[in-house]
């Protein structure tokens, strides 16, 4: 597995990235980690805790428009039970984004109160976004900065090149997110990241990936799955394995190659595309109750 990881993230690349995040961390009071609401655990980098140390962290479950509502609620409860403030957001529509500043005010209340006690009437605090590629970091920054419109220019004491958005009367957001590497030590995490497109397809066999996704979909959302691909119980039970299922779906969609054979490669790409774009419906692949791979959030 480490070999796969190294194809996209060389150790040198990871060290450079970590240093960059650590440099930005010095400038902020809190970190907002964006994860994919469909795979909150797999899209979280467990090294983050060590990188940010005691800096307060909040979690944004993004792409909640594509995740199952009930599961998203379970995740939020789970984070809160573990004393981590979490918020579900949809950066495409902007839903939930308004809850970001109130959440920061709650998390940093003690710090704000202490600053006020020291005589600062309106203290300004700073926050940065972090997350693995493709979880929606840029979308979130664009969305929240568009809503507030104000950009703070370079100021004395702040490293040149750092730009800040004023997102409320007491919060500024660093305009550049910290990009974390996806971390996977097990096949399930790697597969989940590949299903959502967080790691590139080339490193995994497309057909195998689509077959694994089909197995999961039949298990998690059988009704939704059968409706989308116009299958019935009889057809489903006629499939001995997920390769048969892939063939049945390919045939249903008319994906044939010369000689009447089914183009399973094309069918695989189509299934993955439909999942990634949310066309298969609102699906969360992992729930807190299944957590057993990692001890810490
Ligand atoms: P990153 O900075 O973390 O790498 O992620 P980025 O914002 O570039 O978002 C990655 C993809 O996820 C983009 O799609 C973006 O539109 C989509 N996305 C971000 N937030 C949400 C969300 O809340 N819901 C949904 N459904 N999608 C979201 P793309 O296909 O790469 O580009 P495009 O379709 O926006 O052109």
Tab-separated table of C-alpha atoms and ligand atoms in Angstrom:
chain	number	residue	atom	x	y	z
A	1	UNK	CA	0.000	0.000	0.000
A	2	UNK	CA	2.801	2.423	0.817
A	3	UNK	CA	3.971	2.008	-2.757
A	4	UNK	CA	0.627	3.294	-4.047
A	5	UNK	CA	0.815	6.226	-1.676
A	6	UNK	CA	4.260	7.173	-2.878
A	7	UNK	CA	3.131	7.382	-6.485
A	8	UNK	CA	1.242	10.550	-5.652
A	9	UNK	CA	2.950	11.805	-2.504
A	10	UNK	CA	6.698	11.373	-2.324
A	11	UNK	CA	8.185	11.670	1.169
A	12	UNK	CA	9.931	14.916	0.141
A	13	UNK	CA	6.662	16.324	-1.109
A	14	UNK	CA	4.990	15.404	2.180
A	15	UNK	CA	7.744	17.026	4.254
A	16	UNK	CA	7.535	20.226	2.208
A	17	UNK	CA	3.760	20.300	2.563
A	18	UNK	CA	3.967	19.694	6.305
A	19	UNK	CA	6.450	22.557	6.735
A	20	UNK	CA	4.222	24.894	4.760
A	21	UNK	CA	1.247	24.044	6.960
A	22	UNK	CA	3.341	24.451	10.092
A	23	UNK	CA	4.448	27.907	8.930
A	24	UNK	CA	0.828	28.959	8.348
A	25	UNK	CA	-0.200	27.477	11.687
A	26	UNK	CA	1.916	30.065	13.456
A	27	UNK	CA	-0.360	32.748	12.049
A	28	UNK	CA	-3.717	31.282	13.038
A	29	UNK	CA	-5.787	30.654	16.152
A	30	UNK	CA	-7.706	27.643	14.849
A	31	UNK	CA	-7.751	25.094	12.033
A	32	UNK	CA	-10.806	24.011	10.094
A	33	UNK	CA	-10.386	20.580	8.593
A	34	UNK	CA	-12.565	19.788	5.598
A	35	UNK	CA	-13.541	16.163	5.087
A	36	UNK	CA	-15.845	14.499	2.590
A	37	UNK	CA	-19.163	13.787	4.345
A	38	UNK	CA	-19.452	10.506	2.410
A	39	UNK	CA	-16.199	9.219	3.912
A	40	UNK	CA	-15.343	11.388	6.944
A	41	UNK	CA	-12.850	8.937	8.368
A	42	UNK	CA	-11.072	7.960	5.160
A	43	UNK	CA	-10.764	11.566	4.007
A	44	UNK	CA	-9.218	12.588	7.339
A	45	UNK	CA	-5.453	12.493	7.633
A	46	UNK	CA	-4.602	11.058	11.061
A	47	UNK	CA	-1.225	12.877	11.017
A	48	UNK	CA	-3.092	16.162	11.348
A	49	UNK	CA	-3.313	15.927	15.108
A	50	UNK	CA	0.446	15.681	15.401
A	51	UNK	CA	0.948	18.532	12.915
A	52	UNK	CA	-1.393	21.000	14.579
A	53	UNK	CA	-0.596	19.947	18.177
A	54	UNK	CA	-2.828	21.816	20.608
A	55	UNK	CA	-4.268	24.267	18.083
A	56	UNK	CA	-8.093	24.152	18.220
A	57	UNK	CA	-9.613	22.192	15.326
A	58	UNK	CA	-13.120	22.146	13.910
A	59	UNK	CA	-14.396	19.751	11.257
A	60	UNK	CA	-16.425	20.676	8.192
A	61	UNK	CA	-18.285	17.758	6.649
A	62	UNK	CA	-18.465	19.008	3.088
A	63	UNK	CA	-20.430	17.674	0.108
A	64	UNK	CA	-23.286	16.880	2.486
A	65	UNK	CA	-25.598	17.258	-0.533
A	66	UNK	CA	-24.232	13.894	-1.718
A	67	UNK	CA	-24.169	12.201	1.685
A	68	UNK	CA	-26.950	10.458	3.534
A	69	UNK	CA	-28.592	12.930	5.965
A	70	UNK	CA	-28.979	10.434	8.784
A	71	UNK	CA	-25.331	9.390	8.570
A	72	UNK	CA	-24.173	13.011	8.519
A	73	UNK	CA	-26.112	13.645	11.744
A	74	UNK	CA	-24.502	10.557	13.284
A	75	UNK	CA	-21.068	11.856	12.353
A	76	UNK	CA	-21.734	15.249	13.897
A	77	UNK	CA	-22.899	13.589	17.118
A	78	UNK	CA	-19.832	11.399	17.048
A	79	UNK	CA	-17.448	14.349	16.709
A	80	UNK	CA	-19.228	16.256	19.448
A	81	UNK	CA	-19.023	13.272	21.764
A	82	UNK	CA	-15.287	13.471	21.181
A	83	UNK	CA	-15.263	17.211	21.962
A	84	UNK	CA	-14.726	18.285	18.374
A	85	UNK	CA	-17.090	20.869	16.928
A	86	UNK	CA	-18.383	19.805	13.533
A	87	UNK	CA	-20.641	21.319	10.901
A	88	UNK	CA	-22.146	19.900	7.721
A	89	UNK	CA	-21.811	22.106	4.656
A	90	UNK	CA	-22.531	22.049	0.956
A	91	UNK	CA	-20.214	24.415	-0.860
A	92	UNK	CA	-22.079	24.019	-4.152
A	93	UNK	CA	-25.222	25.660	-2.758
A	94	UNK	CA	-23.665	27.364	0.268
A	95	UNK	CA	-25.892	25.454	2.690
A	96	UNK	CA	-24.508	25.376	6.230
A	97	UNK	CA	-21.640	27.790	5.500
A	98	UNK	CA	-23.256	30.498	7.666
A	99	UNK	CA	-22.757	28.259	10.684
A	100	UNK	CA	-18.972	28.491	10.386
A	101	UNK	CA	-18.357	31.780	12.231
A	102	UNK	CA	-20.784	31.002	15.112
A	103	UNK	CA	-18.983	27.657	15.514
A	104	UNK	CA	-15.591	29.432	15.655
A	105	UNK	CA	-16.944	31.834	18.257
A	106	UNK	CA	-18.024	28.888	20.397
A	107	UNK	CA	-14.716	27.064	20.047
A	108	UNK	CA	-12.592	30.138	20.730
A	109	UNK	CA	-14.832	31.697	23.373
A	110	UNK	CA	-12.277	31.381	26.193
A	111	UNK	CA	-9.551	32.946	24.083
A	112	UNK	CA	-11.815	35.790	22.966
A	113	UNK	CA	-12.934	36.432	26.567
A	114	UNK	CA	-9.320	36.423	27.771
A	115	UNK	CA	-8.321	38.913	25.063
A	116	UNK	CA	-11.203	41.170	26.009
A	117	UNK	CA	-10.166	40.989	29.659
A	118	UNK	CA	-6.726	42.169	28.609
A	119	UNK	CA	-8.362	45.243	27.194
A	120	UNK	CA	-8.780	44.359	23.517
A	121	UNK	CA	-12.248	45.597	22.698
A	122	UNK	CA	-12.675	43.766	19.390
A	123	UNK	CA	-10.030	41.070	19.020
A	124	UNK	CA	-9.570	39.597	15.544
A	125	UNK	CA	-8.785	35.906	15.309
A	126	UNK	CA	-7.506	33.962	12.341
A	127	UNK	CA	-8.290	30.585	10.927
A	128	UNK	CA	-6.998	28.381	8.125
A	129	UNK	CA	-8.503	25.555	6.102
A	130	UNK	CA	-6.785	22.184	5.720
A	131	UNK	CA	-7.727	18.928	4.043
A	132	UNK	CA	-6.716	16.306	1.520
A	133	UNK	CA	-7.142	17.100	-2.212
A	134	UNK	CA	-10.613	17.310	-3.697
A	135	UNK	CA	-12.610	17.618	-0.468
A	136	UNK	CA	-13.666	21.165	-1.387
A	137	UNK	CA	-11.131	23.435	0.320
A	138	UNK	CA	-11.055	25.991	-2.513
A	139	UNK	CA	-14.821	25.788	-2.914
A	140	UNK	CA	-15.304	26.579	0.767
A	141	UNK	CA	-12.866	29.506	0.706
A	142	UNK	CA	-14.487	30.877	-2.466
A	143	UNK	CA	-17.946	30.439	-1.059
A	144	UNK	CA	-17.314	32.136	2.293
A	145	UNK	CA	-15.179	34.922	0.832
A	146	UNK	CA	-17.816	35.674	-1.814
A	147	UNK	CA	-20.421	35.982	0.912
A	148	UNK	CA	-18.271	38.471	2.791
A	149	UNK	CA	-16.493	40.062	-0.179
A	150	UNK	CA	-13.769	41.732	1.919
A	151	UNK	CA	-10.140	40.915	1.412
A	152	UNK	CA	-7.547	42.197	3.850
A	153	UNK	CA	-4.363	43.307	2.174
A	154	UNK	CA	-0.838	42.466	3.330
A	155	UNK	CA	-0.181	43.939	6.703
A	156	UNK	CA	2.921	44.522	8.785
A	157	UNK	CA	4.054	41.448	10.667
A	158	UNK	CA	2.355	39.077	8.282
A	159	UNK	CA	4.532	37.187	5.855
A	160	UNK	CA	4.332	38.743	2.410
A	161	UNK	CA	2.065	36.830	0.147
A	162	UNK	CA	-0.392	35.776	2.822
A	163	UNK	CA	-3.813	37.102	2.085
A	164	UNK	CA	-6.707	37.132	4.482
A	165	UNK	CA	-10.435	37.334	3.999
A	166	UNK	CA	-12.490	39.101	6.619
A	167	UNK	CA	-15.289	36.610	7.157
A	168	UNK	CA	-16.925	38.350	10.121
A	169	UNK	CA	-16.275	41.271	12.405
A	170	UNK	CA	-13.828	39.198	14.451
A	171	UNK	CA	-12.535	36.489	12.090
A	172	UNK	CA	-10.115	36.381	9.178
A	173	UNK	CA	-9.529	33.390	6.938
A	174	UNK	CA	-6.217	32.571	5.267
A	175	UNK	CA	-6.854	32.479	1.531
A	176	UNK	CA	-4.537	29.500	0.895
A	177	UNK	CA	-5.575	26.140	2.290
A	178	UNK	CA	-3.161	23.601	3.753
A	179	UNK	CA	-3.145	20.583	1.458
A	180	UNK	CA	-2.770	17.332	3.365
A	181	UNK	CA	-1.814	14.054	1.755
A	182	UNK	CA	-4.398	11.283	1.752
A	183	UNK	CA	-3.299	8.609	4.174
A	184	UNK	CA	-4.205	4.973	3.789
A	185	UNK	CA	-2.699	1.954	5.397
A	186	UNK	CA	-5.502	-0.368	4.480
A	187	UNK	CA	-7.381	-1.319	1.317
A	188	UNK	CA	-10.760	-0.074	2.466
A	189	UNK	CA	-9.541	3.478	3.015
A	190	UNK	CA	-7.715	3.460	-0.333
A	191	UNK	CA	-10.844	2.208	-2.078
A	192	UNK	CA	-13.096	4.797	-0.447
A	193	UNK	CA	-10.716	7.561	-1.455
A	194	UNK	CA	-10.659	6.218	-5.011
A	195	UNK	CA	-14.482	5.949	-5.160
A	196	UNK	CA	-14.808	9.648	-4.391
A	197	UNK	CA	-11.968	10.608	-6.743
A	198	UNK	CA	-9.666	11.811	-3.933
A	199	UNK	CA	-6.926	9.548	-5.279
A	200	UNK	CA	-6.377	9.072	-8.956
A	201	UNK	CA	-7.904	6.206	-10.886
A	202	UNK	CA	-4.661	5.189	-12.568
A	203	UNK	CA	-3.366	3.636	-9.400
A	204	UNK	CA	-6.220	1.166	-9.183
A	205	UNK	CA	-7.847	-1.085	-11.701
A	206	UNK	CA	-11.053	0.659	-12.812
A	207	UNK	CA	-13.096	-2.524	-13.210
A	208	UNK	CA	-12.040	-3.820	-9.823
A	209	UNK	CA	-12.888	-0.485	-8.255
A	210	UNK	CA	-16.343	-0.391	-9.878
A	211	UNK	CA	-16.981	-3.981	-8.786
A	212	UNK	CA	-16.097	-3.128	-5.181
A	213	UNK	CA	-18.373	-0.092	-5.325
A	214	UNK	CA	-21.229	-2.243	-6.657
A	215	UNK	CA	-20.785	-4.685	-3.756
A	216	UNK	CA	-21.016	-1.808	-1.306
A	217	UNK	CA	-24.008	-0.176	-2.966
A	218	UNK	CA	-25.986	-3.422	-2.950
A	219	UNK	CA	-25.263	-3.659	0.759
A	220	UNK	CA	-25.822	-0.031	1.767
A	221	UNK	CA	-28.597	1.200	-0.514
A	222	UNK	CA	-30.156	-1.808	-2.319
A	223	UNK	CA	-33.402	-0.072	-3.257
A	224	UNK	CA	-31.758	3.068	-4.579
A	225	UNK	CA	-29.254	0.951	-6.461
A	226	UNK	CA	-31.871	-1.261	-8.142
A	227	UNK	CA	-33.976	1.725	-9.166
A	228	UNK	CA	-31.039	3.609	-10.674
A	229	UNK	CA	-29.919	0.652	-12.777
A	230	UNK	CA	-33.433	-0.655	-13.428
A	231	UNK	CA	-32.763	-4.002	-11.794
A	232	UNK	CA	-35.210	-6.290	-10.026
A	233	UNK	CA	-34.691	-8.937	-7.344
A	234	UNK	CA	-34.577	-11.672	-9.957
A	235	UNK	CA	-31.850	-9.977	-11.997
A	236	UNK	CA	-29.909	-9.153	-8.861
A	237	UNK	CA	-29.976	-12.696	-7.563
A	238	UNK	CA	-29.010	-14.040	-10.994
A	239	UNK	CA	-25.670	-12.278	-10.614
A	240	UNK	CA	-23.230	-14.717	-9.054
A	241	UNK	CA	-20.714	-12.000	-8.256
A	242	UNK	CA	-20.010	-8.326	-8.813
A	243	UNK	CA	-18.461	-8.994	-12.233
A	244	UNK	CA	-21.780	-10.500	-13.354
A	245	UNK	CA	-23.507	-7.437	-11.929
A	246	UNK	CA	-21.194	-5.161	-13.887
A	247	UNK	CA	-22.095	-7.082	-17.065
A	248	UNK	CA	-25.823	-6.869	-16.347
A	249	UNK	CA	-25.586	-3.102	-15.809
A	250	UNK	CA	-23.420	-2.649	-18.921
A	251	UNK	CA	-25.971	-4.546	-20.976
A	252	UNK	CA	-28.874	-2.557	-19.541
A	253	UNK	CA	-27.114	0.640	-20.561
A	254	UNK	CA	-26.377	-0.728	-24.051
A	255	UNK	CA	-22.601	-0.681	-23.592
A	256	UNK	CA	-21.620	-3.250	-26.152
A	257	UNK	CA	-18.478	-3.778	-28.180
A	258	UNK	CA	-18.189	-5.610	-31.490
A	259	UNK	CA	-19.296	-9.209	-31.278
A	260	UNK	CA	-22.005	-8.360	-28.754
A	261	UNK	CA	-19.620	-8.423	-25.822
A	262	UNK	CA	-20.252	-6.029	-22.964
A	263	UNK	CA	-17.884	-3.117	-22.559
A	264	UNK	CA	-17.212	-3.605	-18.851
A	265	UNK	CA	-14.489	-0.961	-18.838
A	266	UNK	CA	-16.924	1.699	-20.054
A	267	UNK	CA	-19.594	0.472	-17.656
A	268	UNK	CA	-17.081	0.769	-14.799
A	269	UNK	CA	-16.190	4.354	-15.675
A	270	UNK	CA	-19.888	5.203	-15.894
A	271	UNK	CA	-20.663	3.699	-12.453
A	272	UNK	CA	-17.771	5.556	-10.810
A	273	UNK	CA	-18.721	8.823	-12.541
A	274	UNK	CA	-22.334	8.498	-11.421
A	275	UNK	CA	-21.280	7.897	-7.827
A	276	UNK	CA	-18.825	10.815	-7.850
A	277	UNK	CA	-21.348	13.233	-9.267
A	278	UNK	CA	-24.062	12.168	-6.826
A	279	UNK	CA	-26.309	10.750	-9.564
A	280	UNK	CA	-26.664	7.484	-7.666
A	281	UNK	CA	-28.270	9.362	-4.790
A	282	UNK	CA	-27.177	10.443	-1.323
A	283	UNK	CA	-24.807	7.782	-0.111
A	284	UNK	CA	-22.452	7.710	2.880
A	285	UNK	CA	-19.977	4.867	2.722
A	286	UNK	CA	-18.773	4.825	6.298
A	287	UNK	CA	-20.583	5.495	9.549
A	288	UNK	CA	-19.160	6.080	13.040
A	289	UNK	CA	-20.482	2.693	14.169
A	290	UNK	CA	-18.106	0.989	11.744
A	291	UNK	CA	-15.085	2.779	13.111
A	292	UNK	CA	-12.435	0.340	14.117
A	293	UNK	CA	-9.484	1.220	11.961
A	294	UNK	CA	-8.244	4.285	13.760
A	295	UNK	CA	-8.125	5.001	17.405
A	296	UNK	CA	-7.999	8.742	17.198
A	297	UNK	CA	-9.997	11.217	15.185
B	1	LIG	P1	-9.945	21.098	-3.111
B	1	LIG	O1	-9.663	22.576	-3.114
B	1	LIG	O2	-10.073	20.541	-1.725
B	1	LIG	O3	-8.987	20.282	-3.921
B	1	LIG	O4	-11.384	20.856	-3.761
B	1	LIG	P2	-12.240	21.810	-4.734
B	1	LIG	O5	-12.775	22.983	-3.998
B	1	LIG	O6	-11.462	22.057	-5.971
B	1	LIG	O7	-13.457	20.843	-5.046
B	1	LIG	C1	-13.284	19.582	-5.677
B	1	LIG	C2	-14.545	19.225	-6.422
B	1	LIG	O8	-15.605	19.036	-5.479
B	1	LIG	C3	-15.042	20.291	-7.390
B	1	LIG	O9	-15.684	19.621	-8.460
B	1	LIG	C4	-16.093	21.028	-6.571
B	1	LIG	O10	-17.039	21.686	-7.365
B	1	LIG	C5	-16.715	19.858	-5.825
B	1	LIG	N1	-17.351	20.286	-4.591
B	1	LIG	C6	-16.833	21.058	-3.609
B	1	LIG	N2	-17.715	21.200	-2.612
B	1	LIG	C7	-18.823	20.517	-2.958
B	1	LIG	C8	-20.084	20.273	-2.328
B	1	LIG	O11	-20.374	20.708	-1.196
B	1	LIG	N3	-20.960	19.485	-3.009
B	1	LIG	C9	-20.682	18.946	-4.220
B	1	LIG	N4	-21.601	18.200	-4.809
B	1	LIG	N5	-19.503	19.161	-4.840
B	1	LIG	C10	-18.596	19.929	-4.219
B	1	LIG	P3	-15.017	19.449	-9.870
B	1	LIG	O12	-15.818	18.451	-10.598
B	1	LIG	O13	-13.562	19.195	-9.706
B	1	LIG	O14	-15.146	20.828	-10.507
B	1	LIG	P4	-16.488	21.601	-10.916
B	1	LIG	O15	-17.561	20.584	-11.104
B	1	LIG	O16	-16.784	22.516	-9.783
B	1	LIG	O17	-16.080	22.310	-12.139
